[in-house]
Coordinates of C-alpha atoms and ligand atoms in Angstrom, one line a residue:
M90 CA -72.3 368.9 -27.3
A91 CA -68.9 367.0 -27.9
K92 CA -66.0 369.3 -28.6
E93 CA -64.5 369.0 -32.5
L94 CA -61.2 367.8 -31.0
Y95 CA -59.6 367.2 -27.5
D96 CA -56.1 367.4 -26.7
I97 CA -54.0 364.7 -26.2
A98 CA -54.5 363.1 -22.7
E99 CA -57.8 365.6 -22.1
Q100 CA -60.0 362.9 -21.9
P101 CA -63.6 363.3 -23.4
P102 CA -66.6 362.7 -21.1
L103 CA -67.2 358.8 -21.1
G104 CA -68.9 357.8 -24.4
V105 CA -68.4 361.4 -25.8
V106 CA -66.8 360.9 -29.6
P107 CA -65.5 363.7 -31.2
P108 CA -65.3 364.3 -34.5
K109 CA -61.9 364.6 -34.9
M110 CA -58.9 363.0 -33.4
H111 CA -55.2 363.5 -32.7
A112 CA -52.9 360.6 -34.5
W113 CA -49.7 359.5 -35.6
L114 CA -50.0 359.1 -39.6
I115 CA -47.7 357.4 -42.1
R116 CA -48.1 358.6 -45.5
P117 CA -46.6 357.0 -48.7
D118 CA -44.7 360.4 -49.9
R119 CA -42.8 360.4 -46.7
F120 CA -41.8 356.4 -46.3
G121 CA -38.8 356.1 -45.0
K122 CA -37.1 355.9 -41.5
P123 CA -39.3 356.0 -38.5
M124 CA -38.5 359.9 -37.2
E125 CA -39.8 360.9 -40.9
A126 CA -42.3 358.5 -41.7
F127 CA -44.5 359.4 -38.6
Q128 CA -46.0 362.6 -38.3
K129 CA -48.8 363.9 -36.1
E130 CA -51.9 364.8 -37.8
V131 CA -55.7 365.6 -37.4
V132 CA -57.9 363.2 -38.9
N133 CA -61.7 362.2 -38.5
T134 CA -62.7 359.8 -35.8
P135 CA -63.5 356.5 -37.8
P136 CA -67.2 355.3 -37.8
I137 CA -67.6 351.8 -36.2
A138 CA -69.4 348.8 -38.0
D139 CA -72.4 346.7 -36.2
D140 CA -69.6 344.5 -34.5
E141 CA -67.1 346.9 -33.9
V142 CA -65.9 349.0 -30.9
L143 CA -64.5 352.4 -30.4
V144 CA -61.8 352.3 -27.7
Y145 CA -60.0 355.4 -26.3
V146 CA -56.6 354.2 -26.2
M147 CA -54.4 354.8 -22.9
A148 CA -51.7 353.7 -23.8
A149 CA -50.1 351.5 -27.1
G150 CA -47.3 348.6 -27.4
I151 CA -44.6 349.2 -29.8
N152 CA -44.2 346.4 -32.1
Y153 CA -41.5 346.1 -35.0
N154 CA -44.1 346.1 -37.8
N155 CA -44.9 349.6 -37.7
V156 CA -41.0 350.1 -38.4
W157 CA -41.7 348.3 -41.7
A158 CA -44.9 350.0 -42.3
G159 CA -43.1 353.4 -42.4
L160 CA -40.1 352.1 -44.4
G161 CA -43.0 350.9 -47.0
I162 CA -41.4 347.7 -47.2
P163 CA -41.5 344.6 -48.1
V164 CA -45.5 345.8 -48.6
N165 CA -46.6 348.9 -49.0
V166 CA -49.5 348.5 -46.7
I167 CA -51.4 351.6 -47.8
G168 CA -51.0 351.0 -51.3
A169 CA -52.5 347.1 -50.6
R170 CA -55.7 348.6 -48.5
N171 CA -56.0 351.1 -51.6
K172 CA -56.3 348.3 -54.0
A173 CA -58.4 346.4 -51.8
G174 CA -61.2 349.1 -51.8
E175 CA -60.2 351.1 -48.7
P176 CA -60.0 355.0 -49.4
E177 CA -57.8 356.2 -46.9
E178 CA -54.2 357.3 -48.2
F179 CA -52.7 357.1 -44.9
H180 CA -51.6 354.3 -42.3
I181 CA -52.7 354.5 -38.6
G182 CA -50.2 351.9 -37.0
G183 CA -50.5 350.2 -33.5
S184 CA -51.0 346.6 -32.9
D185 CA -51.3 346.7 -29.2
A186 CA -53.2 348.7 -26.6
S187 CA -55.1 349.5 -23.5
G188 CA -57.7 351.7 -23.1
I189 CA -61.4 352.2 -22.6
V190 CA -64.5 351.4 -24.8
Y191 CA -66.2 354.6 -25.6
K192 CA -68.7 353.6 -28.4
V193 CA -69.9 349.9 -29.5
G194 CA -71.6 348.7 -32.5
K195 CA -75.4 347.2 -32.4
D196 CA -74.3 343.7 -32.5
V197 CA -71.4 344.0 -30.0
T198 CA -72.4 342.0 -26.6
N199 CA -69.0 340.9 -24.7
V200 CA -67.9 344.8 -23.9
K201 CA -70.1 347.9 -22.9
V202 CA -68.9 351.9 -22.9
G203 CA -66.9 352.3 -19.9
D204 CA -65.1 348.9 -20.0
E205 CA -61.4 349.2 -19.4
V206 CA -60.0 346.7 -22.1
V207 CA -57.0 345.2 -23.6
M208 CA -56.7 344.2 -27.2
H209 CA -55.4 341.4 -29.4
C210 CA -54.4 342.1 -32.9
G211 CA -56.3 339.2 -34.8
Q212 CA -59.0 340.7 -37.3
Y213 CA -60.8 338.5 -39.8
S214 CA -64.4 339.1 -41.2
R215 CA -67.0 337.2 -39.2
N216 CA -68.9 336.5 -42.5
C217 CA -66.2 334.5 -43.7
E218 CA -67.5 330.7 -44.5
W219 CA -64.7 329.2 -42.9
V220 CA -65.2 331.4 -39.5
K221 CA -68.7 331.1 -39.8
S222 CA -68.6 326.8 -40.2
G223 CA -66.5 327.0 -36.9
G224 CA -62.8 327.0 -38.6
D225 CA -60.0 328.5 -36.8
P226 CA -60.2 332.3 -37.8
M227 CA -56.2 332.0 -37.9
Y228 CA -56.8 329.9 -41.1
S229 CA -59.5 332.5 -42.7
P230 CA -58.0 334.2 -45.7
T231 CA -59.5 337.6 -44.2
F232 CA -57.5 337.3 -41.2
R233 CA -55.2 340.6 -40.6
I234 CA -53.2 341.9 -38.0
W235 CA -54.8 345.1 -36.9
G236 CA -52.5 348.4 -36.8
Y237 CA -50.4 347.1 -39.7
E238 CA -52.0 345.2 -42.0
T239 CA -55.5 347.2 -41.1
N240 CA -55.8 351.0 -40.4
W241 CA -56.8 352.3 -37.3
G242 CA -54.3 350.8 -34.8
S243 CA -53.4 352.2 -31.5
F244 CA -51.2 355.3 -32.0
A245 CA -54.1 357.7 -32.1
Q246 CA -56.6 358.7 -29.6
F247 CA -59.2 356.6 -30.8
T248 CA -59.2 353.1 -32.5
K249 CA -61.6 351.0 -34.3
V250 CA -61.2 347.2 -33.6
Q251 CA -63.7 344.4 -33.7
A252 CA -65.1 343.5 -30.6
Q253 CA -63.5 340.1 -30.5
Q254 CA -60.2 341.6 -30.2
C255 CA -61.4 343.2 -26.6
M256 CA -60.3 341.5 -23.4
P257 CA -60.3 342.6 -19.7
K258 CA -57.4 344.7 -18.7
P259 CA -55.6 343.1 -15.7
R260 CA -56.9 345.4 -13.2
H261 CA -53.6 345.3 -11.3
M262 CA -51.6 346.6 -14.1
N263 CA -51.3 350.3 -14.9
W264 CA -52.3 351.2 -18.7
E265 CA -48.4 351.1 -20.3
E266 CA -47.7 347.4 -18.7
A267 CA -51.4 346.5 -20.0
S268 CA -50.5 347.9 -23.5
A269 CA -47.6 345.9 -23.7
Y270 CA -47.8 342.1 -23.5
T271 CA -50.7 341.1 -25.7
L272 CA -49.0 340.6 -29.1
V273 CA -46.1 338.5 -27.8
A274 CA -48.0 336.6 -25.2
A275 CA -50.8 335.4 -27.5
T276 CA -48.4 334.3 -30.1
A277 CA -46.5 332.5 -27.6
W278 CA -49.4 331.1 -26.1
R279 CA -50.7 329.4 -29.5
M280 CA -47.0 328.0 -29.8
L281 CA -47.2 326.3 -27.0
H282 CA -50.7 325.3 -26.1
G283 CA -52.2 325.4 -29.7
W284 CA -50.8 322.0 -31.1
G285 CA -52.9 319.0 -30.0
V286 CA -50.9 316.1 -28.6
N287 CA -47.9 318.3 -28.2
A288 CA -49.7 321.1 -26.3
I289 CA -47.3 322.0 -23.3
K290 CA -48.6 320.1 -20.1
K291 CA -47.1 319.5 -16.4
G292 CA -44.0 317.7 -16.5
D293 CA -42.7 318.5 -19.8
V294 CA -39.4 320.3 -20.6
A295 CA -39.3 323.2 -23.2
L296 CA -36.4 324.7 -24.7
I297 CA -37.3 328.2 -25.2
W298 CA -34.8 330.7 -27.7
G299 CA -34.2 334.2 -26.7
G300 CA -35.5 333.6 -23.1
A301 CA -34.8 337.3 -22.6
G302 CA -36.7 338.5 -26.0
G303 CA -40.0 339.5 -26.1
L304 CA -41.7 336.2 -27.1
G305 CA -39.4 334.3 -24.9
S306 CA -40.0 336.0 -22.0
M307 CA -43.7 335.3 -22.1
A308 CA -43.0 331.7 -23.2
I309 CA -40.8 331.1 -20.1
Q310 CA -44.0 332.3 -17.7
I311 CA -46.5 330.3 -20.2
A312 CA -44.2 326.8 -19.4
K313 CA -44.5 327.8 -15.9
A314 CA -47.8 328.0 -15.5
A315 CA -48.5 325.1 -17.3
G316 CA -46.4 322.9 -14.7
A317 CA -43.7 322.6 -17.1
T318 CA -39.7 323.0 -16.9
S319 CA -38.1 325.4 -19.1
I320 CA -34.8 326.1 -20.5
A321 CA -34.2 329.4 -21.6
M322 CA -31.4 330.2 -24.2
V323 CA -29.7 333.7 -24.0
S324 CA -26.8 335.4 -25.4
G325 CA -24.7 336.0 -22.0
E326 CA -24.7 335.1 -18.6
D327 CA -26.0 338.6 -17.7
K328 CA -29.4 337.5 -18.5
F329 CA -29.6 334.4 -16.6
D330 CA -31.2 335.9 -13.4
Y331 CA -33.7 337.8 -15.7
C332 CA -35.0 334.5 -17.1
M333 CA -34.6 332.7 -13.9
K334 CA -37.1 334.9 -12.2
L335 CA -39.3 334.5 -14.9
G336 CA -39.4 331.1 -14.3
A337 CA -36.8 329.1 -16.3
K338 CA -35.4 326.3 -14.3
G339 CA -31.7 327.2 -16.0
C340 CA -30.1 329.0 -18.9
I341 CA -27.8 328.3 -21.6
N342 CA -25.2 330.9 -22.9
R343 CA -25.4 330.1 -26.8
N344 CA -21.9 331.9 -27.3
E345 CA -20.4 328.7 -25.3
F346 CA -21.2 326.7 -28.8
D347 CA -20.3 327.5 -32.3
H348 CA -22.2 324.7 -34.5
W349 CA -25.0 327.3 -35.2
G350 CA -25.9 327.8 -39.1
M351 CA -27.0 325.3 -41.6
L352 CA -26.3 321.8 -41.8
P353 CA -22.9 320.5 -43.4
H354 CA -23.7 318.6 -46.3
W355 CA -24.9 314.8 -45.7
K356 CA -21.8 314.0 -47.6
D357 CA -19.4 315.9 -45.8
N358 CA -18.3 313.5 -43.2
A359 CA -15.7 315.5 -41.5
G360 CA -18.0 318.4 -41.5
Y361 CA -21.2 316.5 -40.3
A362 CA -18.9 314.7 -37.5
K363 CA -17.8 318.0 -36.7
W364 CA -21.5 319.6 -36.2
L365 CA -22.6 316.2 -34.4
K366 CA -20.0 316.8 -31.8
G367 CA -21.0 320.3 -31.5
V368 CA -24.8 319.7 -31.2
R369 CA -24.2 316.6 -28.9
A370 CA -22.3 319.1 -26.3
F371 CA -25.1 321.1 -26.4
G372 CA -27.5 318.6 -25.6
A373 CA -25.4 317.6 -23.0
K374 CA -25.8 321.1 -21.5
I375 CA -29.5 320.6 -21.5
W376 CA -29.1 317.6 -19.5
E377 CA -26.7 319.5 -17.1
V378 CA -29.1 322.2 -16.7
L379 CA -31.9 319.9 -16.3
G380 CA -30.3 317.9 -13.6
E381 CA -31.3 314.7 -15.5
K382 CA -30.9 312.8 -19.1
R383 CA -34.0 314.5 -21.0
A384 CA -34.6 315.8 -24.1
P385 CA -36.8 318.6 -24.4
N386 CA -40.2 318.0 -25.9
L387 CA -41.1 321.0 -26.8
V388 CA -38.8 323.7 -28.9
F389 CA -39.8 327.0 -29.3
E390 CA -38.5 328.4 -32.2
H391 CA -38.3 331.7 -34.0
P392 CA -34.2 332.5 -34.6
G393 CA -34.8 329.6 -37.7
E394 CA -32.1 329.0 -40.1
T395 CA -29.3 329.3 -37.5
T396 CA -30.8 327.2 -34.7
I397 CA -33.6 325.0 -36.5
P398 CA -31.0 322.0 -37.3
T399 CA -30.1 322.0 -33.4
S400 CA -33.8 321.9 -32.4
I401 CA -34.6 319.3 -34.6
F402 CA -31.7 317.2 -33.2
V403 CA -32.2 318.0 -29.4
C404 CA -35.9 317.4 -29.4
D405 CA -37.4 314.5 -28.0
T406 CA -38.6 311.7 -30.1
G407 CA -42.4 312.6 -30.6
G408 CA -41.7 316.0 -29.6
M409 CA -42.5 319.2 -31.4
V410 CA -40.1 322.2 -32.7
V411 CA -42.7 325.0 -33.1
V412 CA -41.9 328.0 -35.0
C413 CA -43.3 331.5 -35.9
A414 CA -40.5 333.7 -37.4
G415 CA -36.6 333.2 -39.2
T416 CA -35.2 336.0 -37.6
T417 CA -31.5 335.1 -38.8
G418 CA -33.3 333.5 -42.2
Y419 CA -35.6 331.3 -43.7
N420 CA -33.7 328.3 -45.4
A421 CA -33.7 326.4 -42.3
T422 CA -32.2 322.8 -42.6
V423 CA -33.3 319.6 -41.3
D424 CA -31.8 316.0 -40.9
L425 CA -34.7 314.3 -42.1
R426 CA -33.3 310.9 -40.7
Y427 CA -34.1 312.4 -37.4
L428 CA -37.4 313.7 -38.2
W429 CA -38.9 310.7 -39.5
M430 CA -37.1 308.1 -37.5
R431 CA -37.7 309.7 -34.0
Q432 CA -40.9 311.2 -35.6
K433 CA -40.6 314.4 -34.5
R434 CA -43.0 317.5 -35.6
L435 CA -42.1 320.7 -37.0
Q436 CA -44.7 323.1 -36.6
G437 CA -45.3 326.6 -38.1
S438 CA -47.3 328.8 -35.6
H439 CA -48.5 332.6 -36.2
F440 CA -50.0 334.7 -33.8
A441 CA -53.3 333.3 -32.2
N442 CA -56.8 333.0 -32.3
T443 CA -59.7 335.1 -30.0
E444 CA -60.2 331.9 -27.7
Q445 CA -56.4 331.6 -27.3
S446 CA -55.6 335.3 -27.0
N447 CA -58.1 335.0 -23.9
Q448 CA -57.1 331.9 -22.4
M449 CA -53.6 333.7 -22.7
N450 CA -55.0 337.2 -21.0
E451 CA -56.8 335.1 -18.2
L452 CA -53.0 334.4 -16.9
A453 CA -52.3 338.2 -17.1
V454 CA -55.4 338.9 -15.4
R455 CA -54.8 336.4 -12.4
G456 CA -51.5 338.1 -12.0
L457 CA -49.4 335.3 -13.4
L458 CA -47.9 336.8 -16.4
D459 CA -45.5 340.0 -16.1
P460 CA -45.6 342.4 -19.1
C461 CA -42.0 342.5 -19.1
L462 CA -42.3 346.2 -20.0
S463 CA -38.6 347.4 -20.3
R464 CA -39.4 351.3 -21.4
A465 CA -42.2 353.3 -21.5
F466 CA -42.4 356.7 -23.9
T467 CA -44.8 359.4 -24.1
Y468 CA -47.0 360.2 -26.9
D469 CA -44.7 362.8 -28.6
E470 CA -41.9 360.1 -28.3
I471 CA -44.1 357.3 -30.8
P472 CA -41.4 358.1 -33.9
V473 CA -38.2 358.0 -31.4
A474 CA -39.7 354.6 -29.8
H475 CA -39.4 353.3 -33.6
Q476 CA -36.4 355.0 -34.4
L477 CA -34.6 353.0 -31.7
M478 CA -36.1 350.0 -32.8
Y479 CA -35.0 350.5 -36.3
E480 CA -31.2 351.0 -34.8
N481 CA -31.6 348.5 -33.0
K482 CA -30.6 350.4 -29.9
H483 CA -33.8 349.5 -27.6
P484 CA -33.9 347.3 -24.8
H485 CA -35.1 344.0 -24.8
G486 CA -38.7 343.2 -23.2
N487 CA -41.7 345.0 -24.3
M488 CA -42.5 348.8 -25.1
A489 CA -44.9 351.0 -24.6
V490 CA -46.0 354.9 -25.3
L491 CA -49.0 356.7 -23.4
V492 CA -51.5 358.4 -25.7
G493 CA -54.4 359.0 -23.5
A494 CA -53.0 358.4 -20.0
K495 CA -51.9 361.8 -18.7
D496 CA -48.7 360.1 -16.9
F497 CA -46.5 357.0 -16.5
G498 CA -47.8 354.5 -13.5
L499 CA -51.7 355.2 -14.0
G500 CA -54.8 353.1 -14.4
A501 CA -53.5 350.2 -11.9
H502 CA -56.6 349.3 -9.4
G503 CA -55.0 347.5 -6.4
K504 CA -52.5 344.7 -6.2
A505 CA -51.9 342.2 -8.5
P506 CA -53.9 338.6 -7.1
V507 CA -50.4 336.8 -6.8
A508 CA -47.3 338.5 -5.9
I509 CA -44.5 337.9 -8.7
E510 CA -41.5 339.8 -8.7
H511 CA -40.7 342.3 -11.6
P512 CA -37.7 341.0 -13.2
T513 CA -35.4 343.7 -14.4
L514 CA -33.0 343.3 -17.4
P515 CA -29.3 343.8 -17.1
K516 CA -28.1 347.1 -17.2
G517 CA -27.1 348.7 -20.6
D518 CA -28.9 345.9 -22.2
V519 CA -29.6 346.5 -25.9
H520 CA -30.8 344.8 -28.5
N521 CA -28.8 343.2 -31.4
T522 CA -31.3 341.0 -33.3
P523 CA -31.9 341.2 -36.9
H524 CA -35.5 341.8 -38.2
P525 CA -35.6 340.6 -41.9
Y526 CA -39.2 341.0 -42.5
P527 CA -42.7 341.9 -40.2
M528 CA -44.4 339.0 -38.6
S529 CA -47.2 338.7 -41.4
A530 CA -45.2 339.6 -44.6
P531 CA -45.7 338.5 -47.3
L532 CA -49.2 337.5 -47.0
P533 CA -50.4 336.1 -50.5
S534 CA -53.1 338.6 -50.8
I535 CA -50.5 341.6 -50.2
A536 CA -48.0 339.9 -52.1
E537 CA -50.0 339.7 -55.2
A538 CA -51.0 343.0 -54.9
E539 CA -47.3 344.3 -55.2
A540 CA -45.4 342.3 -57.6
I541 CA -41.5 343.0 -57.0
T542 CA -39.8 344.5 -60.0
I543 CA -36.6 343.2 -61.2
A544 CA -34.0 345.0 -62.6
D545 CA -32.1 343.2 -65.1
D546 CA -29.7 344.4 -68.1
G547 CA -31.2 341.6 -70.3
T548 CA -27.9 339.8 -70.2
K549 CA -28.4 336.1 -71.6
V550 CA -26.7 332.8 -70.7
K551 CA -25.2 332.4 -74.3
D552 CA -23.5 336.1 -73.8
L553 CA -21.3 334.7 -71.0
M554 CA -21.2 331.2 -71.3
H555 CA -18.0 328.8 -72.0
R556 CA -18.7 327.0 -75.5
G557 CA -17.7 323.5 -75.4
I558 CA -18.1 320.7 -72.7
I559 CA -15.3 319.4 -70.9
A560 CA -16.4 316.0 -70.2
C561 CA -15.3 312.3 -68.8
A562 CA -17.0 309.3 -68.8
P563 CA -19.0 307.2 -65.9
G564 CA -15.8 304.7 -65.5
D565 CA -13.0 307.4 -65.7
T566 CA -11.0 307.2 -62.6
I567 CA -11.3 310.1 -60.2
G568 CA -7.2 310.3 -61.0
Q569 CA -8.1 311.1 -64.9
V570 CA -10.8 313.7 -63.7
A571 CA -8.7 315.4 -61.7
K572 CA -5.8 315.7 -64.4
I573 CA -8.8 317.0 -66.8
M574 CA -9.8 319.8 -64.3
V575 CA -5.9 320.7 -63.5
D576 CA -5.1 320.8 -67.2
N577 CA -8.1 323.0 -68.3
E578 CA -8.1 325.3 -65.0
I579 CA -12.2 324.3 -64.5
H580 CA -13.7 323.4 -61.2
A581 CA -16.3 320.6 -62.7
V582 CA -16.5 318.1 -65.4
V583 CA -19.7 316.9 -67.0
V584 CA -20.3 313.3 -67.0
M585 CA -21.3 312.1 -70.4
E586 CA -23.1 308.8 -71.5
G587 CA -24.5 308.2 -74.9
G588 CA -24.3 312.0 -76.0
K589 CA -26.3 313.0 -72.6
A590 CA -25.0 314.4 -69.5
V591 CA -25.6 311.9 -66.9
G592 CA -23.6 314.1 -63.6
V593 CA -21.2 316.5 -62.3
V594 CA -17.9 315.6 -60.9
S595 CA -17.2 318.9 -59.2
Q596 CA -14.2 319.9 -56.5
T597 CA -16.4 319.6 -54.0
D598 CA -17.4 315.9 -54.8
M599 CA -13.8 314.9 -55.1
V600 CA -12.7 316.8 -51.7
L601 CA -15.6 314.9 -49.9
A602 CA -14.5 311.7 -51.6
R603 CA -11.2 312.0 -50.1
Q604 CA -12.3 312.2 -47.0
G605 CA -11.7 308.8 -45.0
R606 CA -9.6 307.1 -47.9
T607 CA -5.8 307.4 -48.7
S608 CA -5.4 309.4 -52.1
E609 CA -4.6 306.2 -54.0
Q610 CA -8.1 305.0 -53.0
A611 CA -9.4 308.2 -53.9
R612 CA -7.7 308.5 -57.1
A613 CA -8.9 304.8 -58.3
M614 CA -12.8 305.7 -57.5
L615 CA -14.9 305.9 -60.7
A616 CA -16.3 309.3 -61.7
K617 CA -20.0 307.6 -61.4
E618 CA -19.4 306.9 -57.9
V619 CA -18.7 310.3 -57.1
M620 CA -20.6 312.6 -59.3
T621 CA -23.6 314.1 -58.2
P622 CA -25.9 312.5 -60.4
G623 CA -28.4 314.5 -62.7
C624 CA -27.3 317.6 -64.6
A625 CA -28.4 321.0 -63.6
T626 CA -29.1 322.2 -67.1
C627 CA -30.2 326.0 -68.7
D628 CA -31.3 327.0 -71.8
A629 CA -28.8 329.2 -73.6
G630 CA -31.6 331.6 -74.3
I631 CA -32.5 332.1 -70.8
L632 CA -31.5 335.2 -68.9
L633 CA -28.4 335.3 -67.0
S634 CA -30.5 336.3 -63.7
E635 CA -32.3 333.4 -64.0
A636 CA -29.7 331.0 -64.4
V637 CA -28.0 332.9 -61.1
S638 CA -31.6 332.1 -59.3
Q639 CA -31.1 328.2 -60.2
M640 CA -27.7 328.3 -59.2
T641 CA -28.4 329.6 -55.7
G642 CA -31.5 328.2 -55.4
R643 CA -29.9 324.8 -55.9
R644 CA -26.7 325.7 -54.0
M645 CA -24.7 325.0 -57.2
H646 CA -21.8 326.7 -58.7
R647 CA -22.2 325.9 -62.3
L648 CA -25.0 324.7 -64.8
V649 CA -24.7 322.9 -67.9
V650 CA -25.9 325.0 -71.0
T651 CA -28.1 323.2 -73.7
E652 CA -29.4 324.4 -77.0
N653 CA -32.2 322.2 -78.3
D654 CA -31.8 319.8 -75.5
Q655 CA -28.1 318.9 -76.4
P656 CA -25.3 320.2 -74.1
V657 CA -23.0 322.9 -75.8
G658 CA -21.4 324.6 -72.8
V659 CA -21.0 325.8 -69.0
I660 CA -22.1 328.5 -67.0
S661 CA -20.7 329.1 -63.6
M662 CA -20.7 331.6 -60.8
T663 CA -17.2 332.6 -61.9
D664 CA -18.4 333.8 -65.3
V665 CA -20.7 336.0 -63.0
V666 CA -18.2 337.6 -60.9
R667 CA -16.0 337.9 -63.4
K668 CA -18.7 340.0 -65.6
I669 CA -19.5 342.0 -62.4
I670 CA -16.0 343.1 -61.8
G671 CA -15.6 343.8 -65.4
E672 CA -18.1 346.3 -64.8
Ligands
LIG915 P1 -36.9 340.1 -29.7 O1 -37.5 340.6 -28.5 O2 -36.0 341.0 -30.7 O3 -36.1 338.7 -29.3 C1 -35.4 337.9 -30.0 C2 -34.3 336.9 -29.2 O4 -33.9 335.9 -30.2 C3 -33.4 338.0 -28.8 O5 -33.6 338.4 -27.3 C4 -32.1 337.4 -29.0 O6 -31.9 336.6 -27.5 C5 -32.3 335.8 -29.8 N1 -31.5 336.0 -30.8 C6 -30.8 336.5 -31.6 N2 -30.4 336.4 -32.7 C7 -30.1 334.9 -32.1 C8 -29.5 333.9 -32.9 N3 -28.4 333.8 -33.9 N4 -29.5 332.6 -32.4 C9 -30.4 332.5 -31.2 N5 -31.1 333.3 -30.9 C10 -31.0 334.5 -31.6 O7 -37.8 339.4 -30.8 P2 -39.3 338.8 -30.2 O8 -40.3 339.8 -30.1 O9 -39.0 337.6 -29.2 O10 -39.9 338.1 -31.8 C11 -38.8 336.9 -32.5 C12 -39.3 337.0 -33.6 O11 -40.6 336.5 -33.9 C13 -39.1 338.1 -34.7 O12 -38.9 337.7 -36.0 C14 -40.4 338.8 -34.5 O13 -41.0 339.5 -35.8 C15 -41.2 337.2 -34.6 N6 -42.7 337.2 -34.1 C16 -43.8 336.6 -35.0 C17 -44.8 336.6 -34.3 C18 -45.8 335.7 -35.1 O14 -47.0 335.9 -34.6 N7 -45.5 335.1 -36.3 C19 -45.4 337.5 -33.1 C20 -44.4 337.9 -32.6 C21 -43.2 338.0 -33.1 P3 -30.1 336.4 -27.3 O15 -29.4 337.4 -28.2 O16 -30.1 336.5 -25.5 O17 -30.0 334.9 -27.2

């Protein structure tokens, strides 16, 4: 007869499932920092469906997603599930785990009670028409990240997973090591192996961003196993040794370069020339590290906004930049000339499907993938581990917590098939990487459920605009336009033709026109040659916040205001700033 509840690390007899279990729960009324959001509770052990498995969790991996789940932003995962019909008013997180199968649904054939398993975090409905027709489950509308978008993750004595998530635990790894690598390694596997003609192969060269980070450390090893050469990007030479031990041919310290960030405007000759100098020097560094003049045909991307311009530029003709995140920002700029002329590919990638996760795990089972475990915690320390992440005070590499395992270092059976060196991170290493959003958000279905409410004081454009248009004609010289600007203390002049606004000459347009010309030459140019054609307009009756979105979205500082489609004035960012100061 099963006990009602077992203590943590008091393992029930194999296959005996108690009706209740210990778990760390997040509830909406305590959304906030991890130390407050996570609380220990006892809940009913979940029942399983025919294609599901109940796993007794020995150890669980820590990922940033559950910091977000605890904060309740950008998505209230509990509210979203309740809206979708799930009754539980709590969230049990945890998207990585190792453990032992305790119960299987009647349709399960790939695992049996007693099997030692690790789990990947991709869930989807087996009844989805797309999946049934053989489509990649990663494209299924039912796809969810277990333990973040779904409940019953691994921060509990038992976790409920789909049978297809279960994979053999590498015998040579202890419980905490085995629980730490799956999410990042499977993601890196799909990025490198999942994209047809650009899939990594022997002889390829891969540039790996964040080589000492969670994804990058896996990518280096996966590239090595494929017979490819990798170059690891890091932020300090103290991380070189770590990446080289994992298999990188060489490393580059990104702090030696300063051309990062969005591309300069393509009209900005001076800015572009400076950027080009920076990125060429970076390309030369790649050649130096490689020992030959070759461009990487694969670029493994996740920093996003600050690095994509460089990644696209240095990627070889016909090569691929594959991206799974935008840690530094989402508005990546691309010089399309290099993309189309050299026929490069910018490919998005997200987690991995069952087949890819198993291919990755095969590497781990064969001893060819070090889990890069940097720190393991006890069950009681689950909030502490997340709090460290929240404060960016955690080490690089992958972290894990014990759940059912009685102590650290247990669960390994024998030596690894291949002896690989466990690399260690530099002393005192802590994180400094921002995590703007969880890896899955905002998924459309959840985003729809949780509409963002905007605070707005109701100010309209007509309340703040400057009435009257200070304009010039297309044939006016830049010298004349400059005088209009100075006399009227304005930053841009609308170009009017036949009663219609056909363009704007801004200060930026004039300064860019001056590049490579003498003052006299620039002064003699015509407004129509320099202006930004077309005129961004907004109606006087729209909300000021809408006008601000238009300006920031189009990277503009002003809009021509219209009434009945006729230009009547101008609203500028300066007006908005004045209003803020005025308040
Ligand atoms: P991580 O362990 O924090 O590593 C990220 C690395 O990025 C750091 O090691 C850092 O290395 C580097 N980095 C930070 N700022 C940078 C910058 N400005 N320029 C260039 N490199 C920079 O994180 P991770 O686990 O590898 O995950 C990376 C991202 O992928 C996160 O945003 C994560 O949420 C996302 N992710 C997505 C999926 C998916 O399926 N879509 C799956 C897993 C993770 P250095 O400072 O040494 O350069």
